[in-house]
Amino acid sequence: MNNKRSSQWFQSSGYYGFARRAWLRSEGFPADIFEGKPVVGICNSWSEFNNCNAHLREVAEAVKRGVLAAGGVPLEFPTISLGEMFMAPTTMMFRNLMAMDVEESIRANPMDAVVLLCGCDKTTPAQLMGAASADIPAIVVPGGPMLAGQWRGQRLGSGTDGRKLFDQYRTGRLTDEEWCEIEGCIARTTGHCTVMGTASTMTSLAEALGMSLPGCANIPAPDSRRLAIAELSGRMAVEMIEAGRIPSRIMTREAFENAITVLMALGGSTNAVVHLIAMAGRLNIKLTLDDFDRISRRTAYIANVKPSGEYLMEDFFYAGGLPAAMNRITPLLHADCETVNGKTIGENISSARTVNDAVIRTLEQPLYAEGGIAVLYGNLAPDGALIKQTAASAELMNHRGPAYVFENRDEMLARIDSDDLPVDRNTVLVMRNCGPKGAPGFPEWGHIPMPRKLLNQGVPDMVRLSDARMSGVSYGTVVLHVAPESAIGGPLAVVRTGDEIVLDVAARKIEIAIPVEEIERRLGQFVAPKRHYDRGYGRLFLDHVTQANLGCDFDFLSPGYV
Ligand code: FES
């Protein structure tokens, strides 16, 4: 009997030790498999309902080669997967369910370490939340971004360019035939979206946290180096067992501050704010929106990748990728944080070099003086709201205009393209009942489409405001994550069409220009909308999900919850 966790299953005396060995041997393993070898679980979020992760079985085979080469036993297991394009009402509704699945699958099964195979937006934070709570050695291997789309000489970034081209299609500037061609080539390989959307952001942040091998996050999915680093990660998982390199040792407060710094330098997704707060919460580390804003103010945006910039993830990888970008912001990082390979993050990035300064800028010549995300407060968002300032229009960053209110998304969809919609370029579109409880599930509805009549007038952007999230691939002057949400009586619930809205990003302000007494009078008349679920997982979600500023985890999954 040795002291490995898996030994408690396979080397226990009596009937159950025998039975577990016998049952596993039914999969074709020889008797010496039980001679104290470490067991490495491979947590696979593969699914054909998730195209971004549909190649992860091949990645798992490469991980297995590495585990075997290092003397371990690889055992692959499935969890639910979260395909961003397919799940209704939204994958965010199920991030916590997947995190629970990952945590309990790790906890319940005989493994000494786990390799986490992820990619599409929510799969990375869900796996890291679960692994943090289980707290056995864990290493992340994402599937990598897809290659750039190609259409009639244009390079297309899935997500970002799709939305831009859709505006052209719905205003008659693209034909049905052209639109169908684009459909066939905008997402042409395996892998997740190829802009700095939520998937690329979260896989990059996993590496910035120290939870992936250096250089792992950005290798394109079809590139042979993806499988090579998967194999090396399998080997490393075995080494991590002996070294006791568990998530709570790697994902420290300083490591999370590194991740926030990288988020800001990359112009990464606003969704990362919710996910990082939730991941840190699993380790009893309290991140606040103020941490994000403080770090944003001191971190320049340097990664020239869509949706904030011009290039695609493929270009970012060729320019040196995350290690090169982190090397450029070394003075802003806690360089001594430990990572999965036993080296510090500073050691991992010290020799990384940028080979294309147009894609990865320097701190001295950034694309934007601050980080990608700003945190706003005010009488409309007492607990905070976010704006992706690097993807917003400069002329709208200080704006005052009348609200036009949609009660919910259905109303917005029914009205947005009406020729008689009473809006102009100064109007602030407001949409409510799109938050964690109100939508439900906190969907990516915040990128309210531009009204067709304004697109036809050549107006490309306007201020939009909601308690929803926004896809990481989206852009525009969009204020999101308003907390508390309207469905639980946040002030967004009482905005009326015609009220003046004030947005001042430099002052970090989002306000409604009416007296406080009037806001309180209206809030006194607030009637909560009908709950969406009275049973099942939906009810669990509504009863326990926290607000956006707290990470939207379930309250009972925090350490020490009573
Ligand atoms: Fe999966 Fe974009 S749809 S990453």
XYZ file of C-alpha atoms and ligand atoms in Angstrom:
566
model
C 0.000 0.000 0.000
C 1.471 3.383 -0.895
C 0.083 6.766 -0.026
C -1.406 7.640 -3.416
C -5.033 8.608 -3.402
C -5.888 5.911 -5.955
C -4.317 3.266 -3.729
C -7.249 3.626 -1.362
C -9.353 2.084 -4.126
C -7.018 -0.368 -5.818
C -4.733 -1.521 -3.052
C -7.235 -1.871 -0.258
C -7.464 -5.317 1.238
C -10.577 -7.433 1.224
C -13.323 -7.851 -1.312
C -13.569 -4.309 -2.618
C -9.879 -4.026 -3.445
C -10.223 -7.245 -5.419
C -13.464 -6.131 -7.061
C -12.148 -2.744 -8.187
C -9.063 -4.346 -9.723
C -11.151 -7.039 -11.388
C -13.699 -4.617 -12.775
C -11.028 -2.306 -14.175
C -9.243 -5.288 -15.735
C -12.428 -5.861 -17.708
C -11.251 -2.885 -19.790
C -8.207 -4.948 -20.774
C -5.586 -3.769 -18.308
C -2.855 -6.197 -17.102
C -2.347 -7.045 -13.419
C 0.739 -4.823 -13.018
C -1.398 -1.755 -13.648
C -2.100 -1.749 -9.913
C 1.504 -1.792 -8.742
C 1.422 1.632 -7.221
C 1.253 3.497 -10.513
C -0.292 6.941 -10.342
C -3.703 7.290 -11.955
C -4.322 10.390 -14.047
C -7.923 11.215 -14.893
C -8.538 12.945 -18.213
C -11.613 15.101 -17.810
C -12.990 15.387 -21.336
C -15.626 17.938 -22.322
C -15.847 16.417 -25.805
C -19.299 16.566 -27.378
C -20.741 16.707 -30.861
C -23.104 19.310 -29.429
C -20.010 21.446 -28.887
C -18.080 21.857 -32.142
C -15.362 23.837 -30.368
C -14.480 20.773 -28.269
C -15.363 18.070 -30.808
C -11.693 17.196 -31.454
C -10.813 16.635 -27.800
C -10.835 12.837 -28.098
C -7.750 13.134 -30.306
C -6.207 15.485 -27.751
C -7.022 12.965 -25.007
C -5.111 10.260 -26.890
C -2.040 12.492 -26.921
C -2.409 13.137 -23.182
C -2.613 9.373 -22.606
C 0.673 8.857 -24.459
C 2.291 11.309 -22.109
C 0.844 9.766 -18.953
C 1.957 6.287 -20.026
C 5.426 7.517 -20.946
C 5.800 8.960 -17.463
C 4.742 5.697 -15.812
C 1.158 6.616 -15.003
C -2.203 5.135 -15.848
C -4.511 7.419 -17.863
C -8.268 6.989 -17.413
C -10.498 9.270 -19.464
C -13.921 10.306 -18.247
C -16.707 12.508 -19.655
C -18.571 15.360 -18.116
C -21.321 17.479 -19.533
C -20.116 19.897 -22.177
C -21.312 23.434 -22.826
C -21.598 24.292 -26.509
C -21.969 28.041 -26.727
C -23.966 28.057 -29.939
C -26.425 25.392 -28.974
C -27.491 25.380 -25.335
C -30.729 27.073 -24.347
C -31.390 29.347 -22.643
C -27.602 29.902 -22.304
C -24.452 27.980 -21.392
C -23.976 30.287 -18.424
C -27.003 28.677 -16.840
C -25.037 25.412 -16.769
C -21.492 26.543 -15.924
C -22.070 25.761 -12.260
C -23.672 22.417 -13.099
C -20.581 21.459 -15.099
C -18.334 22.680 -12.288
C -20.219 20.433 -9.861
C -19.983 17.521 -12.313
C -16.203 18.040 -12.639
C -15.668 18.419 -8.881
C -17.704 15.388 -7.912
C -16.319 13.216 -10.731
C -12.807 13.979 -9.499
C -13.703 13.547 -5.846
C -15.610 10.304 -6.294
C -13.147 8.475 -8.524
C -9.722 6.922 -7.983
C -7.413 9.456 -9.542
C -4.248 11.135 -8.278
C -4.244 13.986 -10.776
C -6.490 15.291 -13.498
C -5.924 16.753 -16.964
C -8.682 19.167 -17.919
C -9.632 19.248 -21.617
C -11.622 22.357 -22.418
C -12.058 25.063 -25.042
C -15.482 26.561 -25.626
C -16.285 29.540 -23.416
C -17.701 28.128 -20.183
C -15.896 24.790 -20.244
C -12.603 26.278 -19.033
C -13.936 28.149 -15.979
C -16.275 25.268 -15.120
C -13.379 22.809 -15.092
C -11.149 25.142 -13.104
C -13.891 25.822 -10.543
C -14.462 22.096 -10.066
C -10.757 21.279 -9.945
C -10.127 24.094 -7.452
C -12.739 22.684 -5.101
C -11.491 19.092 -5.488
C -7.888 20.356 -5.106
C -5.861 17.440 -6.454
C -3.048 18.138 -8.986
C -4.668 19.521 -12.133
C -3.396 20.808 -15.473
C -5.371 22.494 -18.265
C -5.080 21.503 -21.937
C -7.445 23.512 -24.109
C -8.324 22.447 -27.625
C -6.994 25.682 -29.119
C -8.530 28.253 -31.460
C -9.683 27.441 -34.980
C -7.892 28.822 -38.038
C -9.034 32.086 -39.596
C -12.024 31.943 -41.896
C -11.414 32.833 -45.547
C -14.047 34.367 -47.829
C -13.414 36.031 -51.184
C -10.031 37.316 -50.093
C -11.181 38.399 -46.631
C -9.916 36.776 -43.438
C -12.836 36.286 -41.085
C -12.839 35.944 -37.317
C -15.640 33.699 -36.119
C -18.046 35.624 -33.954
C -16.820 39.171 -34.429
C -16.898 39.251 -38.232
C -20.038 37.136 -38.320
C -21.904 39.840 -36.404
C -20.543 42.619 -38.617
C -21.468 40.744 -41.775
C -24.907 39.963 -40.381
C -25.582 43.696 -40.115
C -24.696 43.928 -43.819
C -26.954 40.992 -44.640
C -29.984 42.287 -42.748
C -29.648 45.689 -44.385
C -29.524 44.116 -47.857
C -25.827 44.661 -48.570
C -25.107 40.915 -48.840
C -27.132 38.484 -50.930
C -28.550 35.173 -49.702
C -25.962 33.384 -51.804
C -23.080 35.348 -50.289
C -24.440 34.821 -46.802
C -24.612 31.063 -47.399
C -20.991 31.046 -48.620
C -19.896 32.854 -45.472
C -21.749 30.302 -43.362
C -19.611 27.593 -44.923
C -16.215 29.153 -44.348
C -16.267 31.381 -41.277
C -15.702 28.442 -38.904
C -13.787 26.015 -41.095
C -11.682 23.928 -38.684
C -11.804 22.323 -35.289
C -11.263 24.541 -32.273
C -12.902 27.430 -30.515
C -13.570 30.949 -31.822
C -10.538 32.609 -33.321
C -10.811 36.057 -31.801
C -10.054 37.199 -28.242
C -13.532 36.120 -27.195
C -14.334 34.323 -23.997
C -12.775 31.009 -25.042
C -9.396 32.474 -26.023
C -9.510 34.775 -23.022
C -10.218 32.011 -20.509
C -7.704 29.544 -21.944
C -5.088 32.325 -21.929
C -5.970 33.176 -18.332
C -5.660 29.519 -17.332
C -2.078 29.711 -18.603
C -1.519 33.096 -16.949
C -2.703 31.599 -13.663
C -0.043 28.923 -14.024
C -2.479 26.081 -14.693
C -1.230 25.187 -18.232
C 2.213 24.550 -19.644
C 3.731 27.752 -21.065
C 2.703 28.365 -24.647
C -0.223 25.945 -24.498
C -3.251 28.220 -24.733
C -2.928 29.752 -28.186
C -1.671 26.898 -30.408
C -4.306 26.556 -33.147
C -6.442 23.443 -32.846
C -5.295 21.817 -36.128
C -1.581 22.545 -35.486
C 0.495 19.452 -34.664
C 2.015 21.320 -31.728
C -1.394 21.102 -30.036
C -1.002 17.317 -29.710
C 2.654 17.595 -28.743
C 1.886 19.902 -25.823
C -1.019 17.662 -24.825
C 1.439 14.775 -24.549
C 3.845 16.893 -22.499
C 0.943 17.902 -20.247
C 0.160 14.226 -19.633
C 3.758 13.664 -18.575
C 3.644 16.726 -16.371
C 0.471 15.533 -14.632
C 2.386 12.504 -13.355
C 5.232 14.686 -12.088
C 2.775 16.990 -10.340
C 1.478 14.141 -8.179
C 4.865 13.496 -6.602
C 5.482 17.221 -6.217
C 2.058 17.835 -4.646
C 1.355 20.713 -7.022
C -2.318 21.235 -6.285
C -4.557 24.065 -7.540
C -4.630 25.881 -4.185
C -0.820 26.118 -4.346
C -0.862 27.568 -7.852
C -4.040 29.687 -7.968
C -3.119 32.149 -5.225
C -4.310 35.748 -4.903
C -1.144 36.885 -6.660
C -1.798 34.435 -9.511
C -5.325 35.827 -9.878
C -3.901 39.348 -9.971
C -1.626 38.156 -12.771
C -4.659 36.777 -14.592
C -6.522 40.086 -14.230
C -3.475 41.975 -15.513
C -3.280 39.680 -18.533
C -7.031 40.039 -19.102
C -6.618 43.802 -19.303
C -3.518 43.674 -21.516
C -5.234 41.283 -23.936
C -8.457 43.287 -24.190
C -10.132 40.055 -23.116
C -13.765 39.200 -22.620
C -15.952 40.869 -19.998
C -17.143 37.371 -19.137
C -13.743 36.669 -17.605
C -14.606 39.011 -14.744
C -17.482 36.793 -13.643
C -15.477 33.613 -14.139
C -12.336 34.754 -12.306
C -14.387 35.924 -9.317
C -16.134 32.528 -9.212
C -12.897 30.547 -9.599
C -11.151 32.530 -6.875
C -14.178 32.144 -4.630
C -13.752 28.363 -4.714
C -10.360 28.884 -3.061
C -11.658 31.423 -0.548
C -9.969 34.290 -2.388
C -12.258 37.299 -2.550
C -11.828 39.230 -5.798
C -13.905 42.378 -6.178
C -14.797 44.552 -9.159
C -12.530 47.171 -7.624
C -9.581 44.782 -8.054
C -10.376 44.651 -11.766
C -10.716 48.400 -12.146
C -7.560 49.113 -10.137
C -5.543 46.732 -12.304
C -7.192 47.984 -15.505
C -6.126 51.563 -14.765
C -2.469 50.566 -14.505
C -2.374 48.051 -17.394
C -2.097 49.099 -21.013
C -3.896 47.153 -23.724
C -1.287 45.649 -26.062
C -2.790 42.625 -27.883
C -4.039 43.791 -31.276
C -6.640 41.054 -31.668
C -10.348 41.296 -32.523
C -12.833 42.306 -31.268
C -10.850 45.204 -29.752
C -8.044 45.062 -32.324
C -7.386 44.014 -35.915
C -5.854 40.536 -35.963
C -6.941 37.002 -35.138
C -5.759 34.440 -32.586
C -3.784 32.658 -35.276
C -1.768 35.859 -35.841
C -1.364 36.303 -32.088
C 0.126 32.806 -31.834
C 2.512 33.414 -34.737
C 3.569 36.709 -33.124
C 4.703 34.854 -30.006
C 1.395 34.215 -28.246
C 0.673 34.588 -24.585
C 4.243 34.046 -23.272
C 5.465 36.889 -25.496
C 2.605 39.167 -24.436
C 3.248 38.348 -20.776
C 6.942 38.981 -21.259
C 6.046 42.498 -22.423
C 4.087 43.193 -19.241
C 6.543 41.511 -16.864
C 6.907 44.639 -14.668
C 3.174 44.406 -13.908
C 3.207 40.739 -12.892
C 3.955 38.799 -9.722
C 6.810 36.909 -11.360
C 7.368 34.438 -8.514
C 4.019 32.613 -8.737
C 4.435 28.845 -9.065
C 3.026 27.077 -12.134
C 2.171 23.516 -13.094
C 5.680 22.768 -14.351
C 7.257 23.708 -11.015
C 8.831 26.864 -12.425
C 7.674 30.367 -11.672
C 5.619 32.300 -14.181
C 8.576 34.684 -14.472
C 10.887 31.808 -15.446
C 8.337 30.514 -17.955
C 8.055 33.803 -19.832
C 11.560 35.207 -19.444
C 12.850 34.041 -22.832
C 9.617 34.559 -24.805
C 9.993 37.030 -27.647
C 7.512 38.912 -29.832
C 8.153 38.516 -33.543
C 5.489 40.929 -34.792
C 5.135 44.244 -32.979
C 1.995 45.108 -34.911
C 0.158 42.252 -33.195
C 1.736 42.444 -29.744
C 2.577 46.018 -28.848
C 4.946 47.226 -26.156
C 3.903 48.926 -22.911
C 5.514 52.075 -24.286
C 3.425 51.981 -27.486
C 0.152 50.364 -26.480
C -3.124 50.371 -28.360
C -4.852 51.934 -25.365
C -3.409 53.411 -22.207
C -5.642 51.399 -19.890
C -6.887 47.829 -19.804
C -9.741 46.518 -21.879
C -12.434 46.615 -19.208
C -13.653 49.454 -17.010
C -15.921 49.077 -13.982
C -18.743 51.587 -13.690
C -20.828 52.544 -10.666
C -23.693 54.921 -10.049
C -27.350 55.080 -9.135
C -28.098 52.669 -11.997
C -25.536 50.106 -10.862
C -24.841 50.390 -7.133
C -22.962 47.050 -7.213
C -21.207 47.759 -10.488
C -21.404 47.334 -14.238
C -18.803 46.712 -16.945
C -17.872 48.215 -20.280
C -15.284 46.896 -22.708
C -13.790 50.290 -23.326
C -11.320 49.126 -25.962
C -14.193 47.826 -28.125
C -16.364 50.925 -27.608
C -16.626 54.110 -29.689
C -14.412 56.924 -28.407
C -17.071 59.578 -29.091
C -19.625 57.740 -26.921
C -17.449 57.247 -23.848
C -18.870 60.421 -22.353
C -22.491 60.524 -23.398
C -25.826 61.780 -22.192
C -29.010 60.731 -23.928
C -32.627 59.707 -23.459
C -33.419 56.088 -22.646
C -35.531 53.876 -24.832
C -36.544 50.910 -22.669
C -37.231 47.340 -23.690
C -38.887 45.350 -20.926
C -37.173 42.158 -22.036
C -35.372 40.607 -24.984
C -38.507 39.394 -26.736
C -39.837 42.937 -26.817
C -36.483 44.170 -28.109
C -36.382 41.583 -30.897
C -39.941 42.406 -31.914
C -39.258 46.166 -32.121
C -35.595 46.692 -32.985
C -35.973 46.700 -36.765
C -39.224 48.697 -36.872
C -39.050 51.753 -39.094
C -41.053 53.694 -36.506
C -38.793 52.870 -33.532
C -38.487 56.303 -31.880
C -34.700 56.387 -31.499
C -31.791 58.331 -32.941
C -28.004 58.207 -32.566
C -28.210 59.866 -29.120
C -30.715 57.425 -27.663
C -29.525 54.963 -24.997
C -31.088 51.552 -25.580
C -31.984 49.972 -22.238
C -32.980 46.334 -21.861
C -33.875 44.664 -18.578
C -34.789 41.236 -17.194
C -31.659 39.709 -18.733
C -29.623 38.984 -15.596
C -28.837 35.760 -13.714
C -32.373 35.341 -12.337
C -34.348 37.491 -14.746
C -33.482 35.971 -18.116
C -32.798 33.381 -16.615
C -29.165 32.254 -16.670
C -27.423 35.559 -17.466
C -27.291 35.127 -21.261
C -25.174 37.010 -23.796
C -27.989 39.269 -24.903
C -26.328 42.557 -23.970
C -25.055 43.308 -27.467
C -28.456 44.718 -28.483
C -28.427 44.874 -32.293
C -28.223 48.307 -33.818
C -31.713 49.367 -34.971
C -31.983 48.822 -38.709
C -33.184 52.353 -39.351
C -29.986 53.719 -37.772
C -27.766 51.277 -39.668
C -29.422 52.501 -42.855
C -28.538 56.060 -41.826
C -24.903 54.964 -41.414
C -24.895 55.057 -37.603
C -22.513 52.256 -36.544
C -22.815 52.392 -32.747
C -24.892 53.776 -29.876
C -24.904 53.347 -26.108
C -26.621 50.166 -25.014
C -27.278 49.187 -21.404
C -28.532 45.998 -19.744
C -28.097 43.494 -16.936
C -27.087 40.817 -19.480
C -23.630 39.622 -20.453
C -22.137 40.044 -23.927
C -20.291 37.538 -26.039
C -16.548 38.024 -25.832
C -16.490 38.379 -29.606
C -18.841 41.397 -29.559
C -18.014 45.087 -29.684
C -19.642 48.485 -29.344
C -20.459 50.951 -26.559
C -22.263 48.371 -24.480
C -22.708 48.587 -20.691
C -23.253 45.173 -19.144
C -23.535 43.128 -15.953
C -25.547 45.837 -14.206
C -25.861 44.760 -10.565
C -28.118 44.236 -8.816
C -30.135 42.998 -11.768
C -33.568 44.400 -12.546
C -35.481 41.186 -11.770
C -34.554 41.432 -8.089
C -35.302 45.142 -7.859
C -32.081 46.750 -9.027
C -32.533 50.373 -10.171
C -32.459 49.292 -13.828
C -36.005 48.059 -13.130
C -37.367 51.610 -12.836
C -35.811 53.356 -15.834
C -38.498 54.786 -18.123
C -38.317 55.732 -21.776
C -37.257 59.364 -21.944
C -35.209 59.386 -18.709
C -31.750 60.880 -19.271
C -28.905 58.356 -18.944
C -25.363 59.556 -18.239
C -22.347 57.442 -19.207
C -18.905 58.768 -18.281
C -16.294 56.037 -18.623
C -13.383 58.216 -17.519
C -15.267 59.008 -14.299
C -16.423 55.358 -14.110
C -20.045 56.519 -13.922
C -23.376 55.149 -15.144
C -26.362 57.115 -13.867
C -29.961 58.021 -14.426
C -30.460 61.772 -14.178
C -33.489 61.830 -11.925
C -33.679 62.700 -8.214
C -32.946 59.970 -5.703
C -36.418 60.439 -4.186
C -37.988 59.622 -7.539
C -35.843 56.492 -7.919
C -36.910 55.385 -4.433
C -40.551 56.171 -5.149
C -40.457 54.021 -8.284
C -38.578 51.223 -6.514
C -41.314 51.242 -3.868
C -43.736 50.194 -6.616
C -41.463 47.449 -7.973
C -43.161 44.113 -8.615
C -40.831 41.168 -9.177
C -41.425 39.243 -12.415
C -42.715 35.691 -12.277
C -40.035 33.085 -11.475
C -38.967 30.972 -14.437
C -38.722 27.611 -12.673
C -40.388 25.902 -9.744
C -38.522 22.582 -9.937
C -35.322 20.844 -10.969
C -31.974 22.385 -11.783
C -33.640 25.640 -12.828
C -35.040 26.065 -9.342
C -31.680 25.254 -7.757
C -30.139 27.892 -10.011
C -32.686 30.582 -9.143
C -32.474 29.841 -5.423
C -28.707 29.928 -5.176
C -27.031 31.871 -7.995
C -25.223 35.013 -6.852
C -25.175 38.332 -8.691
C -22.703 39.295 -11.429
C -20.353 41.205 -9.129
C -20.039 38.077 -6.965
C -19.284 35.675 -9.820
C -22.685 33.978 -10.300
C -21.510 30.840 -8.529
C -23.960 29.027 -6.270
C -23.710 30.366 -2.745
C -23.448 26.860 -1.245
C -20.337 26.060 -3.301
C -18.250 28.620 -1.420
C -15.896 27.181 1.176
C -17.399 27.554 4.632
C -20.959 28.150 3.400
C -23.499 27.849 6.197
Fe -17.310 27.913 -28.725
Fe -17.108 30.513 -29.688
S -18.750 29.089 -29.871
S -15.753 29.401 -28.433
